[in-house]
XYZ file of C-alpha atoms in Angstrom:
696
model
C 53.188 -112.241 -88.531
C 51.855 -112.352 -92.093
C 50.393 -108.872 -91.601
C 53.781 -107.613 -90.351
C 55.546 -109.103 -93.348
C 53.048 -107.500 -95.690
C 53.525 -104.151 -93.987
C 57.307 -104.414 -94.344
C 57.025 -105.349 -97.996
C 54.949 -102.263 -98.751
C 55.966 -99.592 -96.272
C 59.395 -100.324 -94.786
C 61.445 -98.947 -97.667
C 62.689 -95.378 -97.834
C 60.946 -92.832 -100.010
C 61.368 -93.914 -103.601
C 63.519 -91.618 -105.732
C 62.877 -90.870 -109.376
C 64.528 -93.745 -111.218
C 66.231 -93.836 -114.588
C 64.860 -96.163 -117.248
C 67.594 -98.761 -116.535
C 67.052 -98.548 -112.782
C 63.304 -98.788 -113.268
C 63.861 -101.918 -115.361
C 65.902 -103.478 -112.523
C 63.236 -102.536 -109.994
C 60.537 -104.225 -112.081
C 62.689 -107.335 -112.434
C 63.248 -107.504 -108.688
C 59.506 -107.269 -108.070
C 58.838 -110.120 -110.535
C 60.438 -112.724 -108.211
C 60.950 -115.497 -107.552
C 63.464 -116.379 -110.207
C 66.570 -118.602 -110.378
C 69.658 -117.567 -108.439
C 71.667 -117.392 -111.673
C 69.318 -114.675 -112.932
C 69.631 -112.824 -109.638
C 73.418 -112.772 -110.020
C 73.024 -111.344 -113.545
C 70.784 -108.580 -112.183
C 73.342 -107.962 -109.439
C 76.086 -107.590 -112.060
C 73.982 -105.216 -114.110
C 73.281 -103.265 -110.927
C 76.987 -102.532 -110.463
C 77.645 -101.861 -114.147
C 75.051 -99.094 -113.997
C 76.727 -97.670 -110.830
C 73.555 -98.082 -108.793
C 75.390 -99.407 -105.726
C 74.698 -96.192 -103.802
C 70.944 -96.384 -104.385
C 69.643 -97.442 -100.965
C 66.157 -98.242 -102.226
C 67.339 -100.593 -105.003
C 69.954 -102.110 -102.701
C 67.155 -102.989 -100.316
C 65.143 -104.618 -103.106
C 68.194 -106.625 -104.191
C 68.887 -107.674 -100.590
C 65.277 -108.779 -100.131
C 65.329 -110.728 -103.421
C 68.477 -112.590 -102.366
C 66.770 -113.830 -99.190
C 63.531 -114.711 -100.999
C 65.491 -116.708 -103.590
C 66.817 -118.912 -100.786
C 70.434 -117.718 -100.788
C 71.038 -116.021 -97.420
C 74.855 -116.292 -97.813
C 74.692 -114.166 -100.968
C 72.366 -111.721 -99.192
C 74.819 -111.345 -96.293
C 77.673 -110.795 -98.746
C 75.639 -108.050 -100.401
C 74.831 -106.505 -97.004
C 78.529 -106.459 -96.054
C 79.247 -104.288 -99.111
C 76.686 -101.639 -98.252
C 78.687 -98.602 -97.162
C 76.115 -97.152 -94.784
C 73.313 -99.604 -94.083
C 70.176 -97.914 -92.747
C 67.294 -99.231 -90.649
C 65.476 -100.497 -93.765
C 68.476 -102.620 -94.776
C 68.758 -104.030 -91.245
C 65.033 -104.785 -91.079
C 65.194 -106.613 -94.400
C 68.256 -108.589 -93.280
C 66.757 -109.555 -89.892
C 63.482 -110.580 -91.499
C 65.335 -112.602 -94.170
C 67.523 -114.372 -91.603
C 64.477 -115.362 -89.545
C 62.769 -116.687 -92.687
C 65.938 -118.689 -93.447
C 65.873 -120.139 -89.894
C 69.144 -118.373 -89.020
C 67.898 -117.146 -85.657
C 71.222 -116.533 -83.909
C 72.399 -114.458 -86.895
C 69.170 -112.421 -86.751
C 69.769 -111.564 -83.073
C 73.406 -110.731 -83.915
C 72.259 -108.298 -86.640
C 69.934 -106.637 -84.161
C 72.878 -106.078 -81.799
C 75.009 -104.661 -84.642
C 72.173 -102.364 -85.590
C 72.102 -100.862 -82.108
C 75.907 -100.548 -82.043
C 75.660 -98.574 -85.268
C 73.404 -96.115 -83.458
C 70.221 -97.136 -85.285
C 67.034 -97.495 -83.258
C 64.869 -100.559 -83.933
C 61.286 -99.830 -84.922
C 57.983 -101.668 -84.853
C 59.101 -103.712 -87.897
C 62.359 -104.818 -86.232
C 61.002 -106.030 -82.908
C 58.506 -108.713 -84.072
C 61.165 -110.571 -86.055
C 63.962 -110.351 -83.510
C 61.526 -111.486 -80.788
C 60.545 -114.404 -83.021
C 64.244 -115.304 -83.271
C 64.559 -115.253 -79.466
C 61.470 -117.471 -79.173
C 62.905 -120.025 -81.598
C 66.233 -119.984 -79.744
C 64.423 -120.237 -76.369
C 66.609 -117.284 -75.369
C 64.559 -115.695 -72.602
C 67.450 -113.536 -71.341
C 67.878 -111.726 -74.677
C 64.106 -111.588 -75.085
C 63.736 -109.731 -71.766
C 66.441 -107.238 -72.833
C 64.619 -106.572 -76.091
C 61.398 -106.158 -74.109
C 63.106 -103.427 -72.090
C 64.329 -101.749 -75.310
C 60.888 -101.639 -76.896
C 59.378 -100.228 -73.701
C 61.916 -97.376 -73.810
C 61.198 -96.883 -77.514
C 57.444 -96.678 -76.847
C 56.313 -99.654 -78.943
C 54.619 -101.645 -76.157
C 51.145 -100.821 -77.487
C 51.823 -101.951 -81.045
C 49.624 -105.030 -81.632
C 52.249 -106.903 -83.651
C 55.021 -106.186 -81.159
C 52.781 -107.169 -78.235
C 51.790 -110.411 -79.976
C 55.453 -111.222 -80.548
C 56.157 -110.609 -76.867
C 53.366 -112.983 -75.844
C 54.726 -115.641 -78.190
C 58.316 -115.171 -76.990
C 57.450 -115.475 -73.289
C 55.119 -118.440 -73.896
C 57.710 -120.387 -75.904
C 60.564 -119.590 -73.518
C 58.745 -120.929 -70.466
C 57.618 -117.573 -69.058
C 53.957 -118.498 -69.165
C 52.923 -116.140 -66.332
C 54.575 -113.206 -68.096
C 52.983 -114.262 -71.376
C 49.553 -114.341 -69.726
C 50.185 -110.887 -68.239
C 51.161 -109.488 -71.662
C 48.132 -111.156 -73.215
C 45.721 -109.749 -70.609
C 47.090 -106.244 -71.216
C 46.414 -106.403 -74.966
C 43.534 -104.097 -75.953
C 43.019 -106.127 -79.128
C 43.821 -109.840 -79.442
C 44.134 -111.778 -82.668
C 44.417 -115.412 -83.732
C 48.224 -115.282 -83.454
C 48.203 -114.118 -79.823
C 45.551 -116.667 -78.831
C 47.481 -119.448 -80.561
C 50.678 -118.336 -78.811
C 48.952 -118.724 -75.442
C 47.515 -122.124 -76.382
C 50.962 -123.307 -77.509
C 52.532 -121.951 -74.325
C 50.195 -123.958 -72.101
C 50.849 -127.089 -74.174
C 54.621 -126.603 -73.874
C 54.271 -126.378 -70.097
C 52.244 -129.576 -70.041
C 49.063 -127.722 -69.022
C 46.941 -129.426 -71.628
C 43.499 -128.908 -70.094
C 44.276 -125.220 -69.623
C 45.252 -124.932 -73.294
C 41.856 -126.332 -74.315
C 40.149 -123.886 -71.918
C 42.011 -120.997 -73.581
C 40.771 -122.243 -76.961
C 37.191 -122.303 -75.667
C 37.534 -118.720 -74.421
C 38.870 -117.629 -77.798
C 35.756 -119.023 -79.480
C 33.537 -117.247 -76.957
C 35.297 -113.994 -77.912
C 34.408 -114.559 -81.544
C 37.843 -115.710 -82.714
C 37.965 -117.547 -86.030
C 40.712 -120.120 -85.519
C 43.137 -120.786 -88.335
C 44.632 -124.152 -89.272
C 47.625 -123.708 -86.954
C 45.374 -123.027 -83.947
C 43.285 -126.120 -84.653
C 46.376 -128.277 -85.081
C 47.730 -127.119 -81.710
C 44.442 -127.793 -79.882
C 44.144 -131.219 -81.485
C 47.686 -131.905 -80.281
C 46.525 -131.168 -76.731
C 43.542 -133.516 -77.127
C 45.869 -136.229 -78.439
C 48.230 -135.914 -75.483
C 45.283 -135.896 -73.064
C 43.693 -138.892 -74.778
C 40.469 -136.859 -74.703
C 38.593 -138.255 -77.699
C 35.340 -136.501 -76.746
C 37.007 -133.100 -76.921
C 38.659 -134.184 -80.166
C 35.270 -135.118 -81.628
C 33.877 -131.719 -80.615
C 36.759 -129.992 -82.403
C 36.154 -132.282 -85.397
C 32.556 -131.010 -85.558
C 33.837 -127.436 -85.361
C 36.324 -128.140 -88.159
C 33.561 -129.585 -90.346
C 31.276 -126.607 -89.669
C 33.992 -124.197 -90.770
C 34.795 -126.384 -93.802
C 38.415 -126.699 -92.659
C 38.568 -130.488 -92.843
C 39.875 -130.060 -96.390
C 43.041 -128.550 -94.972
C 45.675 -131.290 -95.117
C 47.324 -130.216 -91.821
C 44.062 -130.139 -89.870
C 42.843 -133.426 -91.356
C 46.179 -135.115 -90.599
C 45.967 -133.881 -86.996
C 42.477 -135.387 -86.747
C 43.798 -138.707 -88.074
C 46.653 -138.601 -85.573
C 44.297 -137.767 -82.699
C 41.880 -140.583 -83.514
C 44.635 -143.192 -84.003
C 46.319 -142.328 -80.708
C 42.953 -142.543 -78.942
C 42.367 -145.984 -80.485
C 39.472 -144.881 -82.716
C 40.692 -146.425 -85.945
C 37.340 -146.402 -87.770
C 36.979 -142.651 -87.247
C 40.593 -142.120 -88.263
C 40.097 -144.083 -91.487
C 36.897 -142.147 -92.246
C 38.777 -138.844 -91.996
C 41.707 -140.248 -93.969
C 39.523 -141.554 -96.805
C 37.731 -138.206 -96.990
C 40.937 -136.202 -97.491
C 41.107 -134.636 -100.957
C 44.882 -134.395 -100.671
C 47.104 -136.733 -98.715
C 50.785 -136.110 -98.128
C 53.332 -138.564 -96.770
C 52.624 -137.336 -93.205
C 48.946 -138.315 -93.549
C 49.821 -141.779 -94.838
C 52.422 -142.243 -92.085
C 49.942 -141.237 -89.360
C 47.396 -143.780 -90.583
C 49.922 -146.599 -91.107
C 51.533 -145.950 -87.707
C 48.079 -145.863 -86.116
C 47.134 -149.269 -87.474
C 50.438 -150.728 -86.325
C 50.300 -149.301 -82.794
C 46.643 -150.336 -82.353
C 47.273 -154.022 -83.022
C 46.201 -154.014 -86.672
C 49.469 -154.832 -88.452
C 47.846 -156.441 -91.499
C 45.801 -153.299 -92.136
C 48.974 -151.211 -91.749
C 50.716 -153.207 -94.473
C 47.678 -153.168 -96.770
C 47.605 -149.372 -96.531
C 51.336 -149.198 -97.176
C 50.888 -151.223 -100.369
C 48.154 -148.781 -101.408
C 50.521 -145.891 -100.729
C 53.147 -147.694 -102.776
C 50.679 -148.057 -105.679
C 50.075 -144.287 -105.621
C 53.835 -143.673 -106.006
C 54.211 -141.793 -102.718
C 57.721 -142.162 -101.368
C 57.790 -143.213 -97.695
C 59.687 -141.167 -95.140
C 61.322 -142.087 -91.844
C 58.026 -142.198 -89.922
C 56.338 -144.356 -92.567
C 59.174 -146.860 -92.362
C 58.967 -147.012 -88.566
C 55.239 -147.844 -88.772
C 55.732 -150.448 -91.513
C 58.671 -152.137 -89.768
C 56.660 -152.213 -86.540
C 53.810 -153.956 -88.404
C 56.257 -156.487 -89.894
C 57.668 -157.089 -86.410
C 54.206 -157.789 -84.986
C 53.447 -160.249 -87.794
C 56.877 -161.872 -87.739
C 57.086 -161.019 -91.456
C 60.862 -161.070 -91.892
C 60.866 -161.338 -95.691
C 58.432 -158.461 -96.051
C 60.380 -156.379 -93.515
C 63.570 -156.827 -95.511
C 61.771 -155.923 -98.722
C 60.450 -152.602 -97.431
C 63.913 -151.564 -96.212
C 64.909 -151.227 -99.871
C 62.812 -148.055 -100.064
C 65.675 -146.329 -98.285
C 69.437 -146.522 -98.434
C 70.916 -148.702 -95.684
C 73.052 -145.723 -94.646
C 69.853 -143.915 -93.646
C 69.028 -146.749 -91.240
C 72.573 -146.854 -89.887
C 72.830 -143.079 -89.363
C 69.309 -142.472 -88.011
C 68.779 -143.853 -84.463
C 64.981 -143.926 -84.907
C 65.137 -145.971 -88.127
C 67.954 -148.125 -86.797
C 65.989 -148.940 -83.650
C 62.935 -149.927 -85.730
C 65.093 -152.246 -87.873
C 66.778 -153.832 -84.832
C 63.362 -154.380 -83.249
C 61.921 -155.891 -86.451
C 64.760 -158.393 -86.826
C 64.606 -159.286 -83.126
C 60.847 -159.891 -83.115
C 61.197 -162.026 -86.237
C 63.734 -164.154 -84.353
C 66.743 -163.125 -86.435
C 69.110 -161.851 -83.777
C 72.162 -162.269 -86.019
C 70.847 -159.639 -88.441
C 69.678 -157.478 -85.565
C 73.202 -157.554 -84.136
C 74.760 -156.630 -87.513
C 72.587 -153.512 -87.707
C 73.460 -152.598 -84.115
C 77.199 -153.020 -84.736
C 77.155 -150.967 -87.953
C 75.171 -148.006 -86.601
C 77.181 -144.781 -86.644
C 75.193 -143.248 -83.781
C 74.005 -145.409 -80.914
C 71.967 -143.551 -78.336
C 70.355 -145.076 -75.248
C 67.212 -146.060 -77.187
C 69.307 -148.106 -79.641
C 71.096 -149.893 -76.773
C 67.763 -150.578 -75.085
C 66.319 -152.025 -78.308
C 69.244 -154.449 -78.578
C 69.090 -155.454 -74.900
C 65.327 -156.027 -75.130
C 65.733 -157.985 -78.363
C 68.278 -160.298 -76.789
C 66.086 -160.676 -73.698
C 62.926 -161.666 -75.551
C 64.709 -164.217 -77.742
C 66.270 -166.113 -74.843
C 69.775 -164.614 -75.035
C 69.664 -163.427 -71.445
C 73.364 -163.717 -70.638
C 74.298 -161.872 -73.835
C 71.960 -159.035 -72.840
C 73.733 -158.864 -69.456
C 77.081 -158.623 -71.275
C 75.762 -155.844 -73.497
C 74.597 -153.954 -70.420
C 78.111 -154.245 -68.946
C 79.562 -152.908 -72.211
C 77.098 -150.033 -72.094
C 78.252 -149.166 -68.584
C 81.914 -149.169 -69.681
C 81.018 -146.637 -72.350
C 79.505 -144.479 -69.562
C 76.010 -144.574 -71.044
C 73.578 -144.196 -68.156
C 70.719 -146.730 -68.221
C 67.100 -145.729 -67.798
C 63.994 -147.557 -66.686
C 63.517 -149.215 -70.081
C 67.006 -150.735 -69.853
C 66.030 -152.499 -66.648
C 62.741 -153.714 -68.117
C 64.848 -155.597 -70.685
C 67.236 -156.967 -68.065
C 64.430 -158.111 -65.759
C 62.619 -159.741 -68.681
C 65.832 -161.607 -69.505
C 65.929 -162.885 -65.930
C 62.262 -163.906 -66.161
C 62.765 -165.818 -69.425
C 65.747 -167.712 -68.066
C 64.556 -168.194 -64.485
C 67.477 -166.287 -62.923
C 65.866 -165.145 -59.681
C 68.996 -163.921 -57.887
C 70.123 -161.895 -60.913
C 66.656 -160.398 -61.137
C 66.730 -159.362 -57.490
C 70.204 -157.839 -57.955
C 69.188 -155.767 -60.989
C 65.955 -154.637 -59.333
C 67.733 -153.519 -56.149
C 70.523 -151.779 -58.091
C 68.018 -149.452 -59.752
C 67.643 -147.337 -56.638
C 70.887 -148.138 -54.829
C 73.299 -147.671 -57.764
C 71.514 -145.744 -60.525
C 69.100 -143.573 -58.493
C 66.159 -144.789 -60.561
C 62.790 -145.315 -58.928
C 61.245 -148.625 -60.062
C 58.108 -148.107 -62.144
C 55.075 -150.348 -62.097
C 56.403 -152.373 -65.050
C 59.554 -153.221 -63.075
C 57.418 -154.527 -60.238
C 55.431 -156.507 -62.802
C 58.617 -158.131 -64.111
C 59.699 -159.073 -60.599
C 56.275 -160.518 -59.722
C 56.392 -162.529 -62.968
C 59.915 -163.795 -62.192
C 59.082 -164.780 -58.625
C 55.715 -166.279 -59.529
C 57.092 -168.483 -62.315
C 59.696 -169.844 -59.926
C 57.116 -170.756 -57.299
C 57.970 -167.879 -54.939
C 54.333 -166.835 -54.822
C 54.301 -165.562 -51.235
C 57.294 -163.321 -51.917
C 55.624 -162.075 -55.118
C 52.392 -161.338 -53.231
C 54.311 -159.518 -50.502
C 56.110 -157.410 -53.133
C 52.738 -156.350 -54.539
C 51.548 -155.287 -51.097
C 54.750 -153.270 -50.545
C 54.556 -151.415 -53.861
C 54.463 -147.605 -53.502
C 51.704 -147.443 -56.134
C 48.486 -149.373 -56.615
C 49.085 -152.583 -58.573
C 47.508 -152.655 -62.019
C 46.062 -155.543 -64.017
C 49.448 -156.436 -65.514
C 51.020 -156.961 -62.083
C 48.099 -159.018 -60.750
C 48.010 -160.922 -64.043
C 51.667 -161.870 -63.619
C 50.880 -163.298 -60.181
C 47.879 -165.155 -61.588
C 50.164 -166.721 -64.214
C 52.403 -168.027 -61.425
C 49.369 -169.433 -59.655
C 48.410 -171.292 -62.820
C 51.865 -172.834 -63.219
C 52.002 -173.994 -59.598
C 48.255 -174.684 -59.242
C 47.712 -172.377 -56.258
C 43.939 -172.218 -56.541
C 43.184 -170.272 -53.348
C 45.601 -167.465 -54.209
C 44.437 -167.498 -57.840
C 40.833 -166.936 -56.742
C 41.916 -164.004 -54.590
C 43.913 -162.490 -57.463
C 41.026 -162.940 -59.870
C 38.741 -160.886 -57.632
C 41.262 -158.054 -57.930
C 41.445 -158.485 -61.701
C 37.671 -158.530 -62.162
C 37.491 -155.119 -60.463
C 40.279 -153.762 -62.678
C 39.246 -155.509 -65.916
C 35.651 -156.723 -65.625
C 35.403 -157.538 -69.345
C 38.775 -159.217 -69.891
C 38.075 -162.819 -70.853
C 41.681 -163.863 -70.173
C 41.219 -163.633 -66.410
C 38.250 -166.015 -66.475
C 39.924 -168.391 -68.907
C 43.075 -168.614 -66.805
C 41.144 -169.447 -63.628
C 39.005 -171.884 -65.575
C 42.228 -173.575 -66.710
C 43.298 -173.919 -63.085
C 39.948 -175.504 -62.178
C 40.182 -177.809 -65.205
C 43.746 -178.897 -64.383
C 42.521 -179.909 -60.930
C 39.410 -181.696 -62.223
C 37.016 -179.116 -60.764
C 34.757 -179.123 -63.812
C 31.651 -177.845 -62.013
C 33.440 -174.668 -60.971
C 34.922 -174.316 -64.436
C 31.392 -174.590 -65.870
C 30.070 -171.952 -63.435
C 32.848 -169.605 -64.501
C 31.961 -170.072 -68.184
C 28.276 -169.401 -67.414
C 29.291 -166.207 -65.580
C 31.203 -165.140 -68.675
C 28.193 -165.846 -70.853
C 25.827 -163.989 -68.520
C 28.074 -160.925 -68.572
C 28.530 -161.064 -72.331
C 32.262 -161.790 -72.064
C 33.630 -163.744 -74.996
C 36.926 -165.595 -75.045
C 39.504 -163.903 -77.261
C 39.899 -166.184 -80.294
C 43.383 -167.560 -80.889
C 44.992 -167.059 -84.277
C 48.445 -167.489 -85.755
C 50.313 -165.805 -88.602
C 52.947 -167.235 -90.888
C 54.673 -165.480 -93.784
C 55.238 -167.027 -97.223
C 56.711 -165.169 -100.222
C 55.978 -161.763 -98.702
C 52.314 -162.610 -97.932
C 51.006 -163.160 -94.397
C 48.626 -166.128 -93.880
C 46.290 -166.187 -90.880
C 44.935 -169.334 -89.213
C 42.270 -169.817 -86.534
C 41.554 -172.923 -84.453
C 39.862 -175.512 -86.657
C 40.222 -173.114 -89.609
C 39.179 -174.487 -93.021
C 38.949 -171.200 -94.911
C 42.470 -171.342 -96.317
C 42.728 -172.299 -100.028
C 45.109 -175.133 -99.087
C 42.966 -176.491 -96.240
C 42.607 -179.959 -97.777
C 46.394 -180.426 -98.093
C 46.953 -178.927 -94.630
C 44.586 -181.354 -92.875
C 45.927 -184.359 -94.783
C 49.448 -183.408 -93.706
C 48.202 -182.816 -90.146
C 46.747 -186.343 -89.932
C 50.052 -187.756 -91.178
C 51.992 -185.615 -88.689
C 49.779 -186.693 -85.766
C 50.593 -190.349 -86.480
C 54.323 -189.531 -86.621
C 54.126 -187.670 -83.307
C 52.339 -190.515 -81.557
C 54.889 -192.980 -82.950
C 57.561 -190.910 -81.176
C 55.718 -191.130 -77.858
C 53.683 -187.897 -78.034
C 50.673 -187.944 -75.725
C 48.180 -185.087 -76.128
C 47.855 -183.033 -72.935
C 44.082 -183.148 -72.821
C 43.963 -181.446 -69.426
C 44.661 -178.087 -71.098
C 41.259 -178.268 -72.853
C 38.706 -176.400 -70.766
C 35.602 -178.372 -71.553
C 34.488 -181.471 -69.693
C 34.308 -183.720 -72.756
C 35.683 -187.124 -73.706
C 39.453 -187.421 -74.136
C 39.090 -188.418 -77.793
C 37.244 -185.163 -78.509
C 39.862 -183.229 -76.557
C 42.640 -184.724 -78.672
C 40.800 -183.708 -81.831
C 40.469 -180.137 -80.483
C 44.179 -179.942 -79.661
C 45.203 -181.151 -83.122
C 43.538 -178.150 -84.753
C 45.104 -175.325 -82.720
C 46.034 -172.375 -84.947
C 49.804 -172.647 -84.416
C 49.791 -176.277 -85.548
C 47.848 -175.373 -88.700
C 50.295 -172.547 -89.452
C 53.321 -174.809 -88.977
C 51.854 -177.572 -91.168
C 51.109 -175.014 -93.912
C 54.737 -173.853 -93.728
C 56.013 -177.452 -93.830
C 54.273 -178.172 -97.133
C 54.996 -174.733 -98.637
C 58.695 -174.142 -97.902
C 62.034 -175.766 -98.596
C 63.372 -178.277 -96.011
C 66.240 -175.979 -94.955
C 64.083 -172.876 -94.392
C 63.283 -171.565 -90.914
C 59.580 -171.508 -90.047
C 58.395 -168.367 -88.216
C 54.966 -168.242 -86.560
C 53.383 -165.511 -84.455
C 50.410 -166.223 -82.167
C 48.230 -163.589 -80.517
C 47.743 -165.640 -77.336
C 49.977 -167.877 -75.261
C 51.088 -171.163 -76.863
C 49.549 -173.986 -74.813
C 51.801 -176.595 -73.219
C 50.450 -179.315 -75.536
C 51.409 -177.365 -78.662
C 54.781 -176.595 -77.107
C 55.490 -180.320 -76.648
C 54.223 -181.147 -80.141
C 56.319 -178.443 -81.848
C 59.458 -179.720 -80.130
C 58.885 -183.120 -81.733
C 57.978 -181.589 -85.124
C 61.319 -179.746 -85.157
C 63.057 -183.063 -84.458
C 61.112 -185.098 -87.055
C 61.790 -182.633 -89.876
C 65.130 -181.241 -88.641
C 63.659 -177.750 -88.951
C 64.222 -174.617 -86.948
C 60.792 -173.384 -85.862
C 60.464 -169.978 -84.196
C 57.183 -169.256 -82.440
C 56.432 -165.921 -80.785
C 53.358 -165.665 -78.592
C 52.108 -162.905 -76.324
C 54.392 -164.199 -73.595
C 57.812 -165.050 -75.023
C 59.914 -166.391 -77.898
C 60.312 -170.104 -78.492
C 63.072 -171.277 -80.825
C 62.680 -175.021 -81.488
C 65.738 -176.845 -82.895
C 66.123 -180.632 -83.063
C 63.585 -181.293 -80.309
C 64.763 -178.597 -77.885
C 63.363 -175.152 -77.116
C 65.237 -171.948 -76.282
C 62.995 -171.454 -73.244
C 64.550 -174.609 -71.738
C 60.999 -175.770 -70.924
C 60.809 -173.000 -68.340
C 57.067 -173.135 -68.623
């Protein structure tokens, strides 16, 4: 299209008449653009004072300058005052409207042009076809195709390329391919149009194949082509293809292009290759807010929230203003860390109205508050939002579900129905999770059955997983196992893992062993499966089998995922591991822990030594339990915060039953609200009670 624009700029004007000195001065001024709109209006006034309003050539220059200066309304006003607009004026207007993203107006001008008896030429068609492509108006595009065939422009390379692009973008991929195959000469624009067309149709592998063919034909891809192909690799999750394109980019020295480099960062982050993504990011000579957002969002979505926040602080130090996507990534990181104070601080980078008027930002804020255990603030945001789409409703329902407000989430769902907002699969994930967290089996069955019977939604694998979890936790293991066998799709590790969790709770060793065999096939290197079965053996005193399982793990090189907990203080996140003594306040923490242990035992606390895997003496087991990461985090918060402050802790693994019992007593001893979020659920401890109602 750039070549077409250049051709119009130099050849689409009528033959230039001999100009007076004043007119020549105006012409030179108009060619010296861009300049402020105020100056353009002065030139316009001078134009009329010199009675040059019948000079078609200068009128065209003035019309073009009005569009280039970013004032299409003024340009259209000028056009309306042209007594007899010719094809050059129409071409300039159509081109200007397309550049100003006024596509419907461009098509309208084309229709007016034909009504005036003027025939479009090879400069008209590319731009009006581009307008049809942007509008996804295939019907008008086909009509224009017929017009250009009658006018004899079907062999023009720019017109043909525009046709290919129009058909590809409007869903006529077969017609686009036919047009493309008929082209005697193809260029980077036509190849890119075909690649984009295949991507739009979801034919991602085919789009990459088209790119390969273009290289075989000697095409030199531009930045837009590379960005589109990298998009296909990202959606495919094909990191090997992405790495091959990265090598190609480096060979052609195009990795300095900010758009290409950002696409590489995005591809690597979405394929989970964070080291490669950071390498590309650090090597970028120029980084815009999109690049920073891609990297921050990548860290957050790949389970590296601390790294996401560290990078955000670096971005902050370089005085780069965050945009909507940056804020979503940062708030997601705060949510994962339970960093409420930090999450509230970063919201000040934007006006609250932006959060309340933007469903994406609003959803991120609702989710952050919910995952930090502050449902009151989450609800305030939800209530104040000016636009609440289904995603916003789902975020609120899921937030209520995870924090133990199951019945409130049911009420919100009823309100949603009254407002005639149709639920989707994610809505029912939240509702089923609420049933799981509160042990409401009958409600869970009712919601699950209503998906197909009432809402015509086919349950996805995650819905089956929720139901298996609900049934398994309530001891209905045979029903849960039968549901797995009746699933229309093959059960994944999450579904079998939910059943294994039920087996652990109810000590069904035979079924647990059967489930583990399934899980080992699906996840041969997941330590959690082995640890969970080992727990079952340990709880039943079968230490020999527990030992064999640990030796199997060692032989296969499988290491237990280390447990760690996070707690926020004054906007900084502190991390603790089991038996951790690396913290600067370790001495005070362990002194306080010894004091706390005595207080707990005085209140009747008995360490649940059976949850410790190893066959060691009970005294050693008690010592091991005392130093779990969540206890260290809570003790640190006790000595570092005011007595009335809520303590918020996030753990990467499941809180053990011993810690759960201990934290209940800690909340009672110190009259503190303690919120703990693990990888399983929320626990809100107040005065010796937990929001999960000991549904363990």
